[in-house]
Short mmCIF file of C-alpha atoms in Angstrom, two decimals:
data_model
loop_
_atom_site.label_atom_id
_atom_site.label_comp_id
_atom_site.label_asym_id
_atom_site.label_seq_id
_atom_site.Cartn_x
_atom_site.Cartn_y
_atom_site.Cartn_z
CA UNK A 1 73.42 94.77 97.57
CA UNK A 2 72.83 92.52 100.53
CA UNK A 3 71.56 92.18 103.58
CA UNK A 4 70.56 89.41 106.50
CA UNK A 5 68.17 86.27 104.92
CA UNK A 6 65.02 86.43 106.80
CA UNK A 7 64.71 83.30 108.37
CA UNK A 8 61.87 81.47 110.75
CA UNK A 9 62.87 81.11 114.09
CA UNK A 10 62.82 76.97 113.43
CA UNK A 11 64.78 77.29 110.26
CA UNK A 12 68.75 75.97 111.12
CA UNK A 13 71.70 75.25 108.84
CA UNK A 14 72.18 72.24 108.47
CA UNK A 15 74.70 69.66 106.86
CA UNK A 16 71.91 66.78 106.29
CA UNK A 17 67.89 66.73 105.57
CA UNK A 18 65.78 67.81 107.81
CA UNK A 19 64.82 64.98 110.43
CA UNK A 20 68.66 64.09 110.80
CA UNK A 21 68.87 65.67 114.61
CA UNK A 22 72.59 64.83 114.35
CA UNK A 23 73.65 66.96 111.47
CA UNK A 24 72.37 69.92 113.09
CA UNK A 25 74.84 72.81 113.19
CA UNK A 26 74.51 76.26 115.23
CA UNK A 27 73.10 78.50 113.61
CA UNK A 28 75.77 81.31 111.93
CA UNK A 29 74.21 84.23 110.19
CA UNK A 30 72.72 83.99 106.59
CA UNK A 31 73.54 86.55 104.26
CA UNK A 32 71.67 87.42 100.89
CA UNK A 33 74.23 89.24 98.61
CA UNK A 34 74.49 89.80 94.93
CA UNK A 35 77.22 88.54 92.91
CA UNK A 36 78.63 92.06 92.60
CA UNK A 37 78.93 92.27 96.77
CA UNK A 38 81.44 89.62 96.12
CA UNK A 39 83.18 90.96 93.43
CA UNK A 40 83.45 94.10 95.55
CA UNK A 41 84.52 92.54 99.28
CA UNK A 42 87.38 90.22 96.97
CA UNK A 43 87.56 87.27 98.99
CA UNK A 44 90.45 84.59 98.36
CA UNK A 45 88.96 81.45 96.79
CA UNK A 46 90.40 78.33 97.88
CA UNK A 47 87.76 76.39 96.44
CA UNK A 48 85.29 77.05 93.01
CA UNK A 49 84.91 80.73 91.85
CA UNK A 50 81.70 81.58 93.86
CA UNK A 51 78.71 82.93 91.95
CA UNK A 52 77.96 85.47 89.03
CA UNK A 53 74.84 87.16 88.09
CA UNK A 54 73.98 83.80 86.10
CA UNK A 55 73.01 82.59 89.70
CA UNK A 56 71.18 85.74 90.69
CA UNK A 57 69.51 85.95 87.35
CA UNK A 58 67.94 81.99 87.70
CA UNK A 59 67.66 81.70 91.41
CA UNK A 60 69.95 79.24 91.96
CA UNK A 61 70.54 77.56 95.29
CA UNK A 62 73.88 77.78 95.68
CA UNK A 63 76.05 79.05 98.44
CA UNK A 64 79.47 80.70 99.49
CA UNK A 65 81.05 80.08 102.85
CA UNK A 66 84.24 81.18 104.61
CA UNK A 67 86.77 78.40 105.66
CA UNK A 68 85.83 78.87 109.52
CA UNK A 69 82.36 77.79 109.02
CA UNK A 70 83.42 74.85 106.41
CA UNK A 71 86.11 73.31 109.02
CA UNK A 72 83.03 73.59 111.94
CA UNK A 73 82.02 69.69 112.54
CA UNK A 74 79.16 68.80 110.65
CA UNK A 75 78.59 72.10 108.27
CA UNK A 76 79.80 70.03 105.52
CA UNK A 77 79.48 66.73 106.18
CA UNK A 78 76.96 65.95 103.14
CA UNK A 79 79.53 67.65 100.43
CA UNK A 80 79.16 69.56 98.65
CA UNK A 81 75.59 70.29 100.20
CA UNK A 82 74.59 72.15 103.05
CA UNK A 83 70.46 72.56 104.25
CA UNK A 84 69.20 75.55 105.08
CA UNK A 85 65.74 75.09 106.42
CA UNK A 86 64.41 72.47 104.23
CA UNK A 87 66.51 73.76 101.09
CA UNK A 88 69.60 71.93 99.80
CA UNK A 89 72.10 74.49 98.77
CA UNK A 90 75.26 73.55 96.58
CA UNK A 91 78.26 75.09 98.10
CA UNK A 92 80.01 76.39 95.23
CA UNK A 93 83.34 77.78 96.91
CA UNK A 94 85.00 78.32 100.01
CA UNK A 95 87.56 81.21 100.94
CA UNK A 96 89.69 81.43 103.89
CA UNK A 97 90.22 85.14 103.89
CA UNK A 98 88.70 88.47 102.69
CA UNK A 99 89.66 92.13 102.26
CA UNK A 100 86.21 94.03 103.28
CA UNK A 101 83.41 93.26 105.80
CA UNK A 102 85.56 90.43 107.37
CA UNK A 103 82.32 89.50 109.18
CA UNK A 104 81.47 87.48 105.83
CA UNK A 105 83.63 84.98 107.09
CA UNK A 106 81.56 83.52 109.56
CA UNK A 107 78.15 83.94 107.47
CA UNK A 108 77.15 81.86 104.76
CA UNK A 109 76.79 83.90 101.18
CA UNK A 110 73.96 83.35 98.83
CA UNK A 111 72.28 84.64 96.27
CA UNK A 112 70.09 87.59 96.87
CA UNK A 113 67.20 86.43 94.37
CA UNK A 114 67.09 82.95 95.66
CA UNK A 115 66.80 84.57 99.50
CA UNK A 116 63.55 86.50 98.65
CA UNK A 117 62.15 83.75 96.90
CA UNK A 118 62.21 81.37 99.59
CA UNK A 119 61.63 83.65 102.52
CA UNK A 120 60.88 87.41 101.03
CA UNK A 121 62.45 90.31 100.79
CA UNK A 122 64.30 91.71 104.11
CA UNK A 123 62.00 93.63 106.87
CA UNK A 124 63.67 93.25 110.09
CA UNK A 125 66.39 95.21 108.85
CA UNK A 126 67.30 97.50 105.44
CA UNK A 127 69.43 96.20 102.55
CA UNK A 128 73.05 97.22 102.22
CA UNK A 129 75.21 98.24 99.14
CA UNK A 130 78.83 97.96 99.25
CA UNK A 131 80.31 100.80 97.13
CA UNK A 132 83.82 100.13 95.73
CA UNK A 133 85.71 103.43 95.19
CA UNK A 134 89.39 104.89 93.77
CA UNK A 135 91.67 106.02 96.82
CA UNK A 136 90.43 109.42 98.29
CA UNK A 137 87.11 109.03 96.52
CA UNK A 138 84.79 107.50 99.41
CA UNK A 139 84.08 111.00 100.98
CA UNK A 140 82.80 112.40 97.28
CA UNK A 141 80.69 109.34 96.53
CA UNK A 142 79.01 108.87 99.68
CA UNK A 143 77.78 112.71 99.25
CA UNK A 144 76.58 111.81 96.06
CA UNK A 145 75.30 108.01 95.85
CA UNK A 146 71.89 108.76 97.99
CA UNK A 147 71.13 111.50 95.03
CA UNK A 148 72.70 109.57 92.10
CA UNK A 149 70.48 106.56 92.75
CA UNK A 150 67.45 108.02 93.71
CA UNK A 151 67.15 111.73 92.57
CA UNK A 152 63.50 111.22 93.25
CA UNK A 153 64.53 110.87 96.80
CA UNK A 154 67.61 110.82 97.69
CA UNK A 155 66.05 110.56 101.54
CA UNK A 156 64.81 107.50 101.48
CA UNK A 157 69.09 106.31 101.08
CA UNK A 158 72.01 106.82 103.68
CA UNK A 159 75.36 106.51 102.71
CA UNK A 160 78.20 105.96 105.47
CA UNK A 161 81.89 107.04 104.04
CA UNK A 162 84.78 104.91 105.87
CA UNK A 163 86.47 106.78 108.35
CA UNK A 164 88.21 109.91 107.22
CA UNK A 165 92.18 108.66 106.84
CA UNK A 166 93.39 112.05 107.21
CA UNK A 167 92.03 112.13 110.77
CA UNK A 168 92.67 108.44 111.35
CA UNK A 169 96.39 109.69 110.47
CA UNK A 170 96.14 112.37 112.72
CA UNK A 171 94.92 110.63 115.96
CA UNK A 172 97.61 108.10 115.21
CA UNK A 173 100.54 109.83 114.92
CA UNK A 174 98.88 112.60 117.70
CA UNK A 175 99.27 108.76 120.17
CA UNK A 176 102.53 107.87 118.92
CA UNK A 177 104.34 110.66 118.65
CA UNK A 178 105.06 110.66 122.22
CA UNK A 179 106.50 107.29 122.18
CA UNK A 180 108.78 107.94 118.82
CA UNK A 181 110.10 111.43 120.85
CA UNK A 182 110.87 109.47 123.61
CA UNK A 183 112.65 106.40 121.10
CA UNK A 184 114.66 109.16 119.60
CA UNK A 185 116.04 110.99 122.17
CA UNK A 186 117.28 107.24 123.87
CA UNK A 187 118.79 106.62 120.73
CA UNK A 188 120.54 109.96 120.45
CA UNK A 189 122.01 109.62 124.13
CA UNK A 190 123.21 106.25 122.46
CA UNK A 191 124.70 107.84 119.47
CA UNK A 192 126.04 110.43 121.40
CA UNK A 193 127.78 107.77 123.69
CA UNK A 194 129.14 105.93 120.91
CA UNK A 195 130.66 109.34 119.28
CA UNK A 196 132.30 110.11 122.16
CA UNK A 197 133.67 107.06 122.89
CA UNK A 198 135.38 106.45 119.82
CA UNK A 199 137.35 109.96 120.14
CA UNK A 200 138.46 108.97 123.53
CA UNK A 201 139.56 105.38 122.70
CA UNK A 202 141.68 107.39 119.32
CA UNK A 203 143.37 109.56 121.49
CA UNK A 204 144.33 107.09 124.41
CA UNK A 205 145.72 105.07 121.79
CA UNK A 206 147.75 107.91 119.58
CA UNK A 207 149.36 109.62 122.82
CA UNK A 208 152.57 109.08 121.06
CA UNK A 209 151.56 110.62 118.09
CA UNK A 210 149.97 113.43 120.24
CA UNK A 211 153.13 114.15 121.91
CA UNK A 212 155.74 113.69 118.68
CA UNK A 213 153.29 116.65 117.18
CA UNK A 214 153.45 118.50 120.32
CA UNK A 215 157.34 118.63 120.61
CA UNK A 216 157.68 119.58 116.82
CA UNK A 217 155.94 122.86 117.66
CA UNK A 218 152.12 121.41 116.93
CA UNK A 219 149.41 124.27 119.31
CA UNK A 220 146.79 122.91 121.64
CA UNK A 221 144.86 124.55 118.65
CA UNK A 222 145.92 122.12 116.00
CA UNK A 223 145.43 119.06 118.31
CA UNK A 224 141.95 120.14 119.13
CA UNK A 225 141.26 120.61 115.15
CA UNK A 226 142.95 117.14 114.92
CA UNK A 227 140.38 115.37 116.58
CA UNK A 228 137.29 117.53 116.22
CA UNK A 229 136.77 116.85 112.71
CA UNK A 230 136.93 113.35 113.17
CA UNK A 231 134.04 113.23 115.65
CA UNK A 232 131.84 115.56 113.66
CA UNK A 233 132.77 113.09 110.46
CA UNK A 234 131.51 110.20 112.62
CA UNK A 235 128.66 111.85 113.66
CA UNK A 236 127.09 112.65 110.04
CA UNK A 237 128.20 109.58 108.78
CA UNK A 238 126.09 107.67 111.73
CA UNK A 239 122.96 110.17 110.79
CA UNK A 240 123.33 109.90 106.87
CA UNK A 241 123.63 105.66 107.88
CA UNK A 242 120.32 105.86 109.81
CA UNK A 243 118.31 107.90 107.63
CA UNK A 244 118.82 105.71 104.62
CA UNK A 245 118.12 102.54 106.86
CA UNK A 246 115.05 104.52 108.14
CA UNK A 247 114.04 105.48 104.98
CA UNK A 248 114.63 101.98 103.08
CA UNK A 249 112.35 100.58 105.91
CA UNK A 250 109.69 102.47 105.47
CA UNK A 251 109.91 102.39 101.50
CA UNK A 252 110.11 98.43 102.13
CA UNK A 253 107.09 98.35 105.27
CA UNK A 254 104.95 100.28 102.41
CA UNK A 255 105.69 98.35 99.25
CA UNK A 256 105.09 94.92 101.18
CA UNK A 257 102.06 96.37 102.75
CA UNK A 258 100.26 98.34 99.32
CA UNK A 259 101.00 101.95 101.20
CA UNK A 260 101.95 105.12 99.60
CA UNK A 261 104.87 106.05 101.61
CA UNK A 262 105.22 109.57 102.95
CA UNK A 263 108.91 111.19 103.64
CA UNK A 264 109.21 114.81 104.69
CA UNK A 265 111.91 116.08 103.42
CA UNK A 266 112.90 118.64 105.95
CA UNK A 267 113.26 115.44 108.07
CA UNK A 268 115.42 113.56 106.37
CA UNK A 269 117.69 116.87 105.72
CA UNK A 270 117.69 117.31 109.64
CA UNK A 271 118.66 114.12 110.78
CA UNK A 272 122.72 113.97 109.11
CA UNK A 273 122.49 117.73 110.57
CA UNK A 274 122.12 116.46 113.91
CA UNK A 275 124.05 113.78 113.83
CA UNK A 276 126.79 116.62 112.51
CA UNK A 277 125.81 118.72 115.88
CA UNK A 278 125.94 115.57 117.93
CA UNK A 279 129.26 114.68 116.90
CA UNK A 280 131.00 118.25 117.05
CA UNK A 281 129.05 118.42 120.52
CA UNK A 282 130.70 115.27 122.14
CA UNK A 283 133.87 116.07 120.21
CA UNK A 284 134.53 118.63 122.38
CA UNK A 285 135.79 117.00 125.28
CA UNK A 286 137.93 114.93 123.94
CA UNK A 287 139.70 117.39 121.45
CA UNK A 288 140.18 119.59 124.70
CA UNK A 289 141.57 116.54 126.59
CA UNK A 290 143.87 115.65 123.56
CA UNK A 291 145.11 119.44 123.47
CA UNK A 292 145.93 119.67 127.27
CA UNK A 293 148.68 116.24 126.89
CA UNK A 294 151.84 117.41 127.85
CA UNK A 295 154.48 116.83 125.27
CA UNK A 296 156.94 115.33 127.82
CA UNK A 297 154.43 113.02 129.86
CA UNK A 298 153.35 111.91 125.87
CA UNK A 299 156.84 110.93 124.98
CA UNK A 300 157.53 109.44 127.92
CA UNK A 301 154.01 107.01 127.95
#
């Protein structure tokens, strides 16, 4: 549970006693927490361990502060003591980054107990609790924490879920697929290119062989099913080559990033099938044009 300290509006932080004008700091926002709301946000120590319900159970005057508000000239200038009003509070770690309410690192953390001693509990505004949850449970557990905790009345509690993911998913990839349509049909045009360059450059350079094959009896047919293979080989071998980069990237993007990868299947079937089509497609042309060499113009080139 936590929420914002209720301080007077002549209460400051401060790195010295009060009376020191000079070790007067601005004034970043105080916030009372329980030990579990750490436990819960996990921020990265760099300093001490922060505090455990041994501080929340004997009011202790200690404190937990992000490494934003430590570097900030003056905060800490008294180590390892910063003033709050006219109370000294130990500073018992520092962390330099956090994986929920990343707003925590510009506060300064203390104990909830300690906060409503010194200045009551909260009224301008309610107190929070941070819920930790397995993946795909927030949804469930926000419809049932207001009833689970107060069964009595479950009104008086309001529980916000994160955003859905599945829709989250959905508006993303509803924005981007435009873009990826667009990136994959550039780099089929390139593909495509490339396949039927490589044809033409084979058959430029194997005239000779074209027209030795020719004068032994060899059909415009048989040329043309020399070549076309050869393109359509090229052209699943280039989609089979880019799905398994695509699909190592993404495998390596989610492992590096804690993300449950997701591969449709009928995708990665499709894309050596196109590359297949692609390559028989742009094979064409240059089977036909390797057919239609004369057998005497070969010979003689």
């Amino acid at each position: 549970m936590y929420c914002k300290a209720r301080l007077a509006s002549d209460e400051s932080v401060r790195s010295s006693p009060v009376g020191d004008s000079t070790g007067a700091v601005s004034r970043p926002p105080v916030i009372a927490a329980s030990s579990g709301v750490l436990a819960v946000a996990r921020p990265h120590f760099i300093q001490g361990r922060g505090y455990d319900p041994f501080h929340d159970a004997h009011h202790q005057s200690v404190a937990v502060i992000g490494s934003w508000t430590a570097a900030r000239p003056g905060t800490l200038r008294t180590q390892p003591a910063l003033f709050i009003g006219n109370t000294a509070f130990t500073v018992v770690d520092i962390f330099d980054h956090i994986k929920r309410m990343p707003d925590l690192l510009l506060s300064i953390i203390i104990p909830r107990t300690t906060a409503e001693g010194i200045w009551g509990p909260p009224q301008d505004e309610r107190a929070k609790m941070l819920v930790s949850t397995q993946l795909g449970a927030a949804s469930q557990v926000a419809q049932e924490a207001a009833l689970a905790l107060r069964p009595d009345h479950p009104e008086y509690l309001g529980a916000l879920p994160p955003p859905n993911p599945k829709a989250r998913r959905n508006a993303v990839s509803s924005d981007l697929g435009p873009l990826f349509l667009l990136m994959s049909i550039v780099c089929l045009v390139i593909e495509a290119v490339g396949i039927a360059n490589t044809p033409l450059v084979a058959v430029m350079e194997r005239v000779g062989e074209i027209g030795l094959r020719r004068a032994l009896g060899a059909r415009a047919l048989h040329i043309t099913w020399q070549f076309l293979p050869e393109s359509a080989a090229l052209g699943l071998v280039g989609g089979t080559a880019g799905t398994s980069l695509g699909t190592a990237v993404v495998v390596g993007v989610s492992f590096h990033n804690e993300w449950t990868p997701v591969l449709d299947v009928a995708t990665l079937a499709a894309a050596p099938a196109l590359g297949l089509a692609t390559g028989l497609l742009v094979g064409l042309y240059s089977s036909w044009r390797a057919s239609r060499i004369q057998p005497v113009e070969a010979l003689r080139n």
